[in-house]
């Protein structure tokens, strides 16, 4: 028997066989494909689709006498027709054995870089055309599914590292637990893993030779036993049985109200990162969704989602939740949440880089499409919209301008929408210090303690070397929560917590006493937090502004 000790990011016991998951990144580029021919055929079909779309757009522009648009379409059709761009892509697929999406984005970047220094108008137009065509091809490719991880029987998944998109693509019914070498408790990968309600350990020296071997995972002690002895297996089977009994007690809290022991209703909401988790929200009878991380729609694919795809997902959430509030957070890509098709340059300090709202305000078309999709879906339920990484009132005003333009466009087309609450994630010290001014412009503030902790303590939330010092309930963070609640309330906003700290049951009573109006936690933590809420007395004077 081999014993390994790591850090538990989700508790529980799992017993099963290990399946070693190779780092897909290493295969995807540059040697990601075995069938060059198939990839070339794929390129031909997306190119044909792009030509069709552009020809249609050209005809419409001519009919509407929009000369500029017609000219743009003609120029772009020409780029696709002449050999330069297409043959560069085809030759890259052939010689470097890369996927179409990689070849398209790499060709775009190379061609733009080659001409970047030139100021000539014709050259600038050409760079622009190439970028737009590449984006269109990547959009079209977005509809094509990727290969997924599908073991036949439930397994313990062991991997050196997992990206958020890899976790999102997993068949959840086939995973008993996670063992990974790298990672940190607050990374986005870990947040997604926690939502799966199975034990998870990080900092385990995972090895490919473990494939097919038996393993016990102890998510309480942070240990993994590979090839366990019979006596261990017996002991852990017993413990697993006890654990199931405790789970049964928690299960009896499903459909029970979130009400304190002295009778005050509490707003306990769920954080979800994909549509499959909606079922879990309904099962636990949660009052609403406090954070819908919309990145799932953009990750694990090879091109941007279309407005229609976005709309359909938001409409599904709105309709499923009915009267219950669903807070959709707009795209927070950047840091480790990105895909090749987005063409994001490497940054020396990505957590402090071009992420969240900063990127969205730069890529206006992408942002507008998402906002339009959210507003279109608002007609079907009770939605709210929330913006990540906002640090100033000016940003809020810039966002509001875009929102107004989107609404105006919908009105002009007679597309129904509702006026919905607007809020931000308070996740930087700047936002805390400006909470009052920001609150004046908004309906709610939602405290994102995951990022707020890393930016306040100046400690990377992903750095395993800092795990001993990384204190999520640091007095500075508690002070910031108090301050945000006070300032938000002064301006009539409701104030919630949607970072992982909201699920810390040792702090539940304190959060309620501070006056936090909503606690939003991953579905797997709903019942444990509900248990504590029902055991807590908060005294007179407590009432959530969200009731
Ligand atoms: C946070 O930062 O606390 C938050 C909710 O956002 P994310 O974890 O997705 O960065
Ligand atoms: Mg955040």
Coordinates of C-alpha atoms and ligand atoms in Angstrom, one line a residue:
X1 CA 0.0 0.0 0.0
X2 CA 1.3 3.5 -0.8
X3 CA 0.1 6.5 1.3
X4 CA 0.1 10.0 -0.1
X5 CA -0.8 13.2 1.8
X6 CA -2.2 16.3 0.1
X7 CA -4.7 19.0 0.7
X8 CA -8.4 18.3 0.7
X9 CA -10.6 20.7 -1.1
X10 CA -13.8 18.8 -0.7
X11 CA -14.5 16.3 2.0
X12 CA -15.8 12.7 1.8
X13 CA -14.6 9.2 1.3
X14 CA -14.2 7.4 -2.1
X15 CA -13.2 3.9 -2.9
X16 CA -12.6 2.9 -6.4
X17 CA -10.2 2.4 -9.4
X18 CA -8.0 5.1 -10.6
X19 CA -8.2 6.5 -14.1
X20 CA -5.2 8.5 -15.2
X21 CA -6.2 11.6 -17.2
X22 CA -3.5 12.9 -19.5
X23 CA -3.1 16.6 -19.8
X24 CA -5.0 17.3 -22.9
X25 CA -3.2 20.6 -23.6
X26 CA -0.1 18.6 -24.4
X27 CA -1.9 16.8 -27.2
X28 CA -4.0 19.6 -28.5
X29 CA -1.2 21.8 -29.7
X30 CA 0.8 21.4 -31.7
X31 CA 0.3 17.6 -32.2
X32 CA -3.3 17.5 -31.4
X33 CA -4.6 15.6 -34.4
X34 CA -4.0 12.2 -35.8
X35 CA -6.2 12.7 -38.9
X36 CA -4.9 15.6 -41.0
X37 CA -7.3 14.8 -43.8
X38 CA -10.3 15.1 -41.5
X39 CA -9.0 18.5 -40.2
X40 CA -8.6 19.7 -43.8
X41 CA -12.1 18.7 -44.6
X42 CA -13.3 20.5 -41.5
X43 CA -11.5 23.7 -42.7
X44 CA -13.2 23.4 -46.1
X45 CA -16.6 23.1 -44.5
X46 CA -16.2 26.1 -42.1
X47 CA -14.8 28.1 -45.0
X48 CA -17.8 27.3 -47.2
X49 CA -20.1 28.3 -44.3
X50 CA -18.3 31.6 -43.9
X51 CA -18.5 32.3 -47.6
X52 CA -22.2 31.6 -47.5
X53 CA -22.7 33.9 -44.5
X54 CA -20.7 36.7 -46.1
X55 CA -22.4 36.4 -49.4
X56 CA -25.8 36.7 -47.7
X57 CA -24.6 39.7 -45.7
X58 CA -23.3 41.3 -48.9
X59 CA -26.7 40.9 -50.6
X60 CA -28.5 42.3 -47.6
X61 CA -26.1 45.3 -47.4
X62 CA -26.5 46.0 -51.2
X63 CA -30.3 45.8 -50.8
X64 CA -30.3 48.2 -47.9
X65 CA -27.8 50.5 -49.8
X66 CA -25.3 50.1 -46.9
X67 CA -22.2 50.7 -49.0
X68 CA -19.6 50.4 -46.3
X69 CA -20.9 47.1 -45.1
X70 CA -21.1 45.8 -48.6
X71 CA -17.5 46.8 -49.2
X72 CA -16.4 45.0 -46.0
X73 CA -18.1 41.8 -47.0
X74 CA -16.6 42.0 -50.5
X75 CA -13.1 42.5 -49.2
X76 CA -13.5 39.6 -46.7
X77 CA -14.8 37.3 -49.4
X78 CA -11.8 38.2 -51.5
X79 CA -9.4 37.3 -48.6
X80 CA -11.1 33.9 -48.4
X81 CA -10.9 33.4 -52.2
X82 CA -7.3 34.3 -52.7
X83 CA -4.6 31.8 -51.7
X84 CA -2.7 33.7 -49.0
X85 CA -4.8 33.2 -45.9
X86 CA -6.4 29.8 -46.7
X87 CA -3.2 28.2 -47.8
X88 CA -1.4 29.4 -44.7
X89 CA -4.0 27.6 -42.6
X90 CA -4.0 24.5 -44.7
X91 CA -0.3 24.3 -44.7
X92 CA -0.1 24.7 -40.9
X93 CA -2.6 21.8 -40.5
X94 CA -0.6 19.6 -42.8
X95 CA 2.9 20.3 -41.6
X96 CA 2.3 21.0 -37.9
X97 CA -0.6 18.6 -37.4
X98 CA -2.7 21.1 -35.5
X99 CA -6.5 21.6 -35.2
X100 CA -8.3 24.0 -37.5
X101 CA -9.1 26.4 -34.7
X102 CA -5.4 26.5 -33.7
X103 CA -4.3 27.0 -37.3
X104 CA -6.9 29.8 -37.8
X105 CA -6.0 31.7 -34.6
X106 CA -2.2 31.2 -35.1
X107 CA -2.4 32.4 -38.8
X108 CA -4.5 35.4 -37.7
X109 CA -1.9 36.3 -35.0
X110 CA 1.1 35.8 -37.3
X111 CA -0.3 37.8 -40.2
X112 CA -1.4 40.7 -37.9
X113 CA 2.0 40.7 -36.2
X114 CA 3.8 40.8 -39.6
X115 CA 2.1 43.9 -40.7
X116 CA 1.6 45.5 -37.2
X117 CA 4.2 48.2 -37.6
X118 CA 2.8 49.6 -40.9
X119 CA 0.5 52.6 -40.9
X120 CA -0.8 52.3 -44.5
X121 CA -4.6 52.3 -44.7
X122 CA -4.8 49.4 -47.1
X123 CA -2.6 47.3 -44.8
X124 CA -4.6 48.2 -41.7
X125 CA -7.8 47.3 -43.5
X126 CA -6.3 44.0 -44.5
X127 CA -5.3 43.2 -40.9
X128 CA -8.8 44.1 -39.8
X129 CA -10.4 41.9 -42.5
X130 CA -8.2 38.9 -41.5
X131 CA -9.1 39.3 -37.8
X132 CA -12.8 39.5 -38.6
X133 CA -12.7 36.5 -40.9
X134 CA -10.7 34.5 -38.3
X135 CA -13.3 35.4 -35.7
X136 CA -16.1 34.3 -38.0
X137 CA -14.4 31.0 -38.7
X138 CA -13.9 30.4 -35.0
X139 CA -17.5 31.3 -34.3
X140 CA -18.6 28.7 -36.8
X141 CA -16.2 26.1 -35.3
X142 CA -17.7 26.8 -31.9
X143 CA -20.6 24.6 -32.8
X144 CA -18.4 21.6 -33.2
X145 CA -18.2 19.4 -30.1
X146 CA -14.9 18.1 -28.7
X147 CA -14.0 14.7 -27.5
X148 CA -15.1 14.1 -23.9
X149 CA -13.8 12.0 -21.1
X150 CA -16.1 9.1 -20.8
X151 CA -15.1 6.1 -18.6
X152 CA -17.6 3.2 -18.6
X153 CA -17.7 2.8 -14.8
X154 CA -17.3 5.5 -12.1
X155 CA -13.6 6.1 -11.4
X156 CA -11.3 8.1 -9.2
X157 CA -9.8 10.6 -11.6
X158 CA -6.1 11.3 -11.3
X159 CA -4.5 14.1 -13.2
X160 CA -1.4 16.2 -13.0
X161 CA -3.6 19.2 -13.6
X162 CA -7.1 20.0 -14.8
X163 CA -8.3 23.1 -16.5
X164 CA -11.8 24.6 -15.8
X165 CA -12.9 23.5 -19.2
X166 CA -11.8 19.9 -18.8
X167 CA -13.8 19.7 -15.5
X168 CA -16.8 21.1 -17.2
X169 CA -16.7 18.5 -19.9
X170 CA -16.6 15.6 -17.5
X171 CA -19.5 13.1 -17.2
X172 CA -20.2 13.8 -13.6
X173 CA -21.9 10.5 -12.9
X174 CA -18.6 8.8 -13.7
X175 CA -16.4 10.5 -11.2
X176 CA -16.0 9.2 -7.6
X177 CA -13.3 11.6 -6.6
X178 CA -10.4 13.8 -7.8
X179 CA -6.7 13.5 -7.2
X180 CA -4.5 16.2 -8.7
X181 CA -0.9 17.2 -8.4
X182 CA -1.3 20.9 -8.9
X183 CA -4.1 23.2 -8.0
X184 CA -5.2 25.4 -5.1
X185 CA -8.4 25.5 -3.0
X186 CA -9.7 28.7 -4.6
X187 CA -8.8 28.2 -8.2
X188 CA -11.7 28.1 -10.7
X189 CA -11.0 24.5 -11.4
X190 CA -11.5 23.7 -7.7
X191 CA -14.7 25.6 -7.5
X192 CA -16.1 23.5 -10.4
X193 CA -14.8 20.3 -8.8
X194 CA -16.5 21.2 -5.5
X195 CA -19.8 21.5 -7.2
X196 CA -19.5 17.8 -8.0
X197 CA -19.9 16.8 -4.4
X198 CA -17.2 14.2 -4.4
X199 CA -13.9 14.1 -2.4
X200 CA -11.1 16.0 -4.0
X201 CA -7.4 16.2 -3.0
X202 CA -4.7 18.4 -4.5
X203 CA -0.9 18.3 -4.2
X204 CA -0.9 14.5 -4.6
X205 CA 2.1 13.3 -6.7
X206 CA -0.1 11.6 -9.3
X207 CA 1.6 9.1 -11.6
X208 CA 0.4 7.6 -14.9
X209 CA 1.3 4.1 -13.7
X210 CA -1.6 4.3 -11.2
X211 CA -4.0 3.7 -14.1
X212 CA -6.4 0.9 -13.1
X213 CA -5.1 0.6 -9.5
X214 CA -7.4 0.5 -6.4
X215 CA -7.5 3.6 -4.2
X216 CA -9.1 4.9 -1.1
X217 CA -9.5 8.7 -0.8
X218 CA -10.0 10.2 2.6
X219 CA -11.1 13.8 2.0
X220 CA -11.2 14.5 5.7
X221 CA -7.6 13.6 6.4
X222 CA -6.3 14.7 3.0
X223 CA -4.9 11.3 2.3
X224 CA -4.9 8.8 -0.7
X225 CA -4.1 5.1 -0.3
X226 CA -3.1 3.4 -3.5
X227 CA -3.4 -0.4 -3.5
X228 CA -4.8 -0.4 0.0
X229 CA -4.5 -3.3 2.4
X230 CA -7.5 -5.4 3.1
X231 CA -7.7 -4.1 6.7
X232 CA -7.8 -0.5 5.4
X233 CA -10.5 -1.3 2.9
X234 CA -12.6 -2.9 5.6
X235 CA -12.2 0.1 7.9
X236 CA -13.0 2.6 5.1
X237 CA -16.0 0.7 3.9
X238 CA -17.3 1.0 7.4
X239 CA -16.6 4.8 7.5
X240 CA -18.2 5.2 4.1
X241 CA -21.3 3.7 5.5
X242 CA -21.3 6.1 8.5
X243 CA -20.7 9.0 6.2
X244 CA -23.7 7.9 4.1
X245 CA -25.9 8.0 7.3
X246 CA -24.8 11.6 8.0
X247 CA -25.6 12.5 4.5
X248 CA -29.0 11.1 5.0
X249 CA -29.6 13.5 7.8
X250 CA -28.5 16.3 5.6
X251 CA -30.8 15.0 2.9
X252 CA -33.7 15.3 5.3
X253 CA -33.1 19.1 5.2
X254 CA -34.0 19.2 1.5
X255 CA -37.2 21.2 1.0
X256 CA -36.8 22.6 4.6
X257 CA -36.9 26.4 4.9
X258 CA -33.7 28.5 5.5
X259 CA -34.9 30.0 8.7
X260 CA -32.8 30.7 11.9
X261 CA -33.6 29.0 15.2
X262 CA -35.2 32.3 16.3
X263 CA -37.5 32.5 13.2
X264 CA -35.7 34.8 10.8
X265 CA -35.8 33.8 7.1
X266 CA -32.4 33.8 5.4
X267 CA -31.6 34.1 1.7
X268 CA -29.5 31.1 0.9
X269 CA -28.8 30.9 -2.8
X270 CA -26.8 28.7 -5.1
X271 CA -23.7 29.4 -7.2
X272 CA -23.8 27.4 -10.4
X273 CA -21.3 27.1 -13.3
X274 CA -23.4 25.2 -15.8
X275 CA -26.9 24.3 -16.7
X276 CA -26.7 20.7 -15.3
X277 CA -26.4 22.1 -11.8
X278 CA -29.9 23.6 -12.2
X279 CA -31.3 20.2 -11.2
X280 CA -29.4 20.2 -8.0
X281 CA -30.7 23.7 -7.2
X282 CA -34.3 22.6 -7.7
X283 CA -33.7 19.4 -5.7
X284 CA -32.5 21.3 -2.7
X285 CA -35.3 23.8 -3.0
X286 CA -33.0 26.8 -3.1
X287 CA -34.6 30.3 -3.1
X288 CA -32.6 31.3 -6.2
X289 CA -29.3 31.4 -8.0
X290 CA -27.0 34.0 -6.5
X291 CA -24.2 33.6 -9.1
X292 CA -24.4 32.0 -12.5
X293 CA -20.9 32.0 -13.8
X294 CA -21.4 32.3 -17.5
X295 CA -17.8 31.2 -18.5
X296 CA -19.1 27.7 -19.1
X297 CA -20.6 28.9 -22.3
X298 CA -17.3 30.1 -23.7
X299 CA -14.9 27.4 -22.4
X300 CA -14.3 23.9 -23.7
X301 CA -15.1 24.9 -27.3
X302 CA -13.3 26.2 -30.3
X303 CA -15.1 29.4 -31.1
X304 CA -17.4 32.0 -29.5
X305 CA -20.9 31.0 -28.7
X306 CA -23.6 32.7 -30.8
X307 CA -26.1 35.1 -29.3
X308 CA -28.7 32.4 -29.9
X309 CA -26.8 29.8 -27.9
X310 CA -26.3 32.2 -25.0
X311 CA -30.0 33.2 -25.1
X312 CA -31.2 29.6 -25.0
X313 CA -29.1 28.8 -21.9
X314 CA -30.3 32.0 -20.1
X315 CA -33.9 31.4 -21.1
X316 CA -33.6 27.8 -19.8
X317 CA -32.3 29.2 -16.4
X318 CA -35.0 31.8 -16.3
X319 CA -37.8 29.4 -17.1
X320 CA -36.6 26.7 -14.8
X321 CA -36.3 29.1 -11.9
X322 CA -39.6 30.9 -12.6
X323 CA -40.3 33.6 -10.0
X324 CA -37.0 32.8 -8.2
X325 CA -34.2 35.3 -8.8
X326 CA -31.2 34.2 -11.0
X327 CA -28.2 36.5 -11.0
X328 CA -26.2 36.1 -14.2
X329 CA -22.6 37.2 -14.0
X330 CA -21.3 38.5 -17.3
X331 CA -18.2 36.8 -18.7
X332 CA -15.1 36.7 -16.4
X333 CA -12.5 35.3 -18.7
X334 CA -8.8 35.9 -18.3
X335 CA -6.4 34.3 -15.8
X336 CA -6.6 30.5 -16.3
X337 CA -10.1 30.7 -17.8
X338 CA -9.4 31.1 -21.5
X339 CA -9.3 29.2 -24.8
X340 CA -7.0 29.4 -27.8
X341 CA -9.7 30.9 -30.0
X342 CA -10.0 34.0 -27.8
X343 CA -6.5 34.9 -28.9
X344 CA -5.5 36.3 -25.5
X345 CA -1.9 37.2 -25.3
X346 CA 0.2 35.7 -22.4
X347 CA 0.4 38.1 -19.5
X348 CA 3.1 38.2 -16.9
X349 CA 0.6 38.7 -14.1
X350 CA -2.8 37.5 -15.5
X351 CA -4.8 37.8 -12.3
X352 CA -4.0 41.5 -12.4
X353 CA -4.3 41.7 -16.1
X354 CA -6.9 42.1 -18.8
X355 CA -9.8 40.0 -17.3
X356 CA -13.5 40.3 -16.5
X357 CA -15.1 43.6 -17.2
X358 CA -11.8 45.1 -18.5
X359 CA -11.7 42.6 -21.4
X360 CA -15.5 42.9 -22.0
X361 CA -15.3 46.7 -22.4
X362 CA -12.5 46.2 -24.9
X363 CA -14.3 43.4 -26.9
X364 CA -17.5 45.3 -27.2
X365 CA -19.2 43.1 -29.8
X366 CA -18.7 40.0 -27.6
X367 CA -20.0 41.9 -24.5
X368 CA -23.0 43.4 -26.3
X369 CA -24.0 39.9 -27.6
X370 CA -24.0 38.5 -24.1
X371 CA -26.0 41.4 -22.6
X372 CA -28.5 41.2 -25.5
X373 CA -28.9 37.5 -24.8
X374 CA -29.5 38.1 -21.1
X375 CA -32.0 40.9 -21.7
X376 CA -33.9 38.7 -24.3
X377 CA -34.0 35.9 -21.7
X378 CA -35.2 38.4 -19.0
X379 CA -38.7 38.2 -20.4
X380 CA -39.0 34.6 -19.4
X381 CA -38.3 34.7 -15.6
X382 CA -36.7 36.8 -12.9
X383 CA -33.1 37.6 -13.9
X384 CA -30.5 40.1 -12.6
X385 CA -27.2 41.0 -14.2
X386 CA -23.9 41.3 -12.4
X387 CA -20.5 42.5 -13.7
X388 CA -17.2 41.1 -12.5
X389 CA -14.0 43.0 -11.6
X390 CA -15.5 46.5 -11.6
X391 CA -13.3 49.0 -9.8
X392 CA -14.8 52.4 -10.6
X393 CA -18.0 54.4 -11.1
X394 CA -16.7 55.2 -14.6
X395 CA -16.7 51.6 -15.6
X396 CA -20.3 51.2 -14.3
X397 CA -21.4 54.2 -16.4
X398 CA -19.6 52.7 -19.5
X399 CA -21.5 49.4 -18.9
X400 CA -24.8 51.2 -18.4
X401 CA -24.3 53.0 -21.8
X402 CA -23.9 49.7 -23.5
X403 CA -26.9 48.2 -21.7
X404 CA -29.0 51.2 -22.8
X405 CA -27.9 50.7 -26.4
X406 CA -28.8 47.0 -26.2
X407 CA -32.2 47.8 -24.8
X408 CA -32.8 50.4 -27.5
X409 CA -31.9 47.9 -30.1
X410 CA -34.4 45.4 -28.6
X411 CA -37.1 48.0 -28.5
X412 CA -36.5 48.9 -32.1
X413 CA -37.0 45.2 -33.1
X414 CA -40.0 44.7 -30.8
X415 CA -38.2 42.1 -28.8
X416 CA -39.6 41.9 -25.3
X417 CA -37.4 42.3 -22.2
X418 CA -37.8 43.3 -18.5
X419 CA -36.0 46.0 -16.5
X420 CA -33.7 43.9 -14.4
X421 CA -31.5 44.5 -11.3
X422 CA -28.0 45.6 -11.9
X423 CA -25.1 44.7 -9.6
X424 CA -21.4 44.1 -9.4
X425 CA -19.1 41.6 -7.8
X426 CA -17.2 43.5 -5.1
X427 CA -13.9 41.7 -5.4
X428 CA -11.1 44.3 -5.3
X429 CA -10.1 46.6 -2.4
X430 CA -10.9 49.5 -4.8
X431 CA -14.6 48.4 -5.1
X432 CA -14.8 48.1 -1.3
X433 CA -13.4 51.6 -0.8
X434 CA -15.8 52.9 -3.4
X435 CA -18.7 50.8 -2.2
X436 CA -20.9 53.8 -1.4
X437 CA -20.4 55.6 -4.7
X438 CA -20.8 52.3 -6.7
X439 CA -23.9 51.4 -4.7
X440 CA -25.5 54.7 -5.7
X441 CA -25.4 53.5 -9.4
X442 CA -26.6 50.0 -8.7
X443 CA -29.3 47.7 -7.1
X444 CA -26.9 45.3 -5.4
X445 CA -23.4 44.5 -4.4
X446 CA -22.2 40.9 -4.2
X447 CA -18.9 40.3 -2.4
X448 CA -16.6 37.9 -4.2
X449 CA -14.3 36.9 -1.4
X450 CA -12.2 34.6 -3.6
X451 CA -10.6 37.5 -5.5
X452 CA -11.1 40.0 -2.7
X453 CA -8.8 37.9 -0.5
X454 CA -6.1 37.5 -3.1
X455 CA -6.0 41.2 -4.0
X456 CA -6.2 42.3 -0.4
X457 CA -3.6 40.0 1.0
X458 CA -1.5 40.3 -2.3
X459 CA -1.4 36.5 -2.4
X460 CA -2.1 34.6 -5.6
X461 CA -5.2 32.4 -4.9
X462 CA -3.6 29.7 -7.0
X463 CA -0.2 29.5 -5.4
X464 CA 0.2 26.3 -3.4
X465 CA 3.2 27.6 -1.6
X466 CA 1.1 30.2 0.2
X467 CA -1.6 27.8 1.4
X468 CA -0.5 28.0 5.0
X469 CA -0.6 31.8 5.0
X470 CA -3.7 32.3 2.8
X471 CA -6.3 33.2 5.3
X472 CA -9.8 33.6 3.8
X473 CA -11.3 34.8 7.0
X474 CA -8.4 37.3 7.6
X475 CA -9.6 40.2 9.8
X476 CA -9.0 42.6 6.9
X477 CA -11.5 40.6 4.8
X478 CA -14.1 40.5 7.6
X479 CA -13.7 44.3 8.0
X480 CA -14.2 44.8 4.2
X481 CA -17.3 42.7 4.3
X482 CA -18.7 44.8 7.2
X483 CA -17.8 48.0 5.3
X484 CA -19.4 46.9 2.0
X485 CA -22.6 45.8 3.8
X486 CA -22.8 49.2 5.7
X487 CA -22.1 51.3 2.6
X488 CA -24.4 49.3 0.3
X489 CA -27.3 49.4 2.8
X490 CA -26.9 53.2 3.1
X491 CA -27.6 53.5 -0.6
X492 CA -30.5 51.0 -0.6
X493 CA -28.7 48.1 -2.1
X494 CA -28.9 44.5 -1.0
X495 CA -25.5 43.0 -0.3
X496 CA -24.6 39.4 -0.6
X497 CA -21.5 37.1 -0.5
X498 CA -20.9 34.9 -3.4
X499 CA -17.2 33.9 -2.8
X500 CA -16.4 30.5 -1.3
X501 CA -16.3 32.1 2.2
X502 CA -20.1 32.2 2.1
X503 CA -20.1 28.4 2.7
X504 CA -17.9 28.6 5.8
X505 CA -20.3 27.3 8.4
X506 CA -18.0 28.7 11.2
X507 CA -18.9 32.2 9.9
X508 CA -22.6 31.8 9.1
X509 CA -23.8 33.4 12.4
X510 CA -21.4 36.2 12.0
X511 CA -22.4 37.0 8.4
X512 CA -26.0 37.1 9.5
X513 CA -25.2 39.4 12.4
X514 CA -23.3 41.7 10.1
X515 CA -26.4 42.0 8.0
X516 CA -25.4 40.1 4.8
X517 CA -28.6 39.8 2.8
X518 CA -27.7 36.8 0.7
X519 CA -25.3 33.8 1.1
X520 CA -24.6 32.2 -2.2
X521 CA -22.8 28.8 -2.1
X522 CA -22.0 25.9 -4.4
X523 CA -24.9 23.4 -4.5
X524 CA -23.0 20.8 -2.5
X525 CA -22.8 23.2 0.4
X526 CA -26.4 24.2 0.5
X527 CA -27.5 21.5 3.0
X528 CA -24.5 21.9 5.5
X529 CA -25.1 25.7 5.5
X530 CA -28.9 25.2 5.9
X531 CA -28.2 23.0 8.9
X532 CA -26.2 25.7 10.6
X533 CA -28.7 28.5 9.7
X534 CA -31.4 26.4 11.4
X535 CA -29.3 26.0 14.5
X536 CA -28.3 29.7 14.7
X537 CA -30.0 32.5 16.7
X538 CA -29.5 36.0 15.3
X539 CA -31.6 38.1 17.6
X540 CA -34.1 40.9 16.8
X541 CA -33.2 43.4 14.2
X542 CA -32.0 40.9 11.6
X543 CA -33.8 40.9 8.3
X544 CA -32.6 40.4 4.8
X545 CA -33.4 43.3 2.3
X546 CA -34.1 40.6 -0.2
X547 CA -37.2 39.1 1.4
Ligands
LIG1 C1 -15.0 35.7 -6.3 O1 -14.0 36.2 -6.8 O2 -15.2 35.5 -5.1 C2 -16.0 35.2 -7.2 C3 -17.2 34.9 -6.8 O3 -15.6 35.0 -8.5 P1 -14.7 33.9 -9.1 O4 -14.4 32.9 -8.0 O5 -15.4 33.3 -10.3 O6 -13.5 34.7 -9.5
LIG2 MG1 -13.9 36.7 -8.9

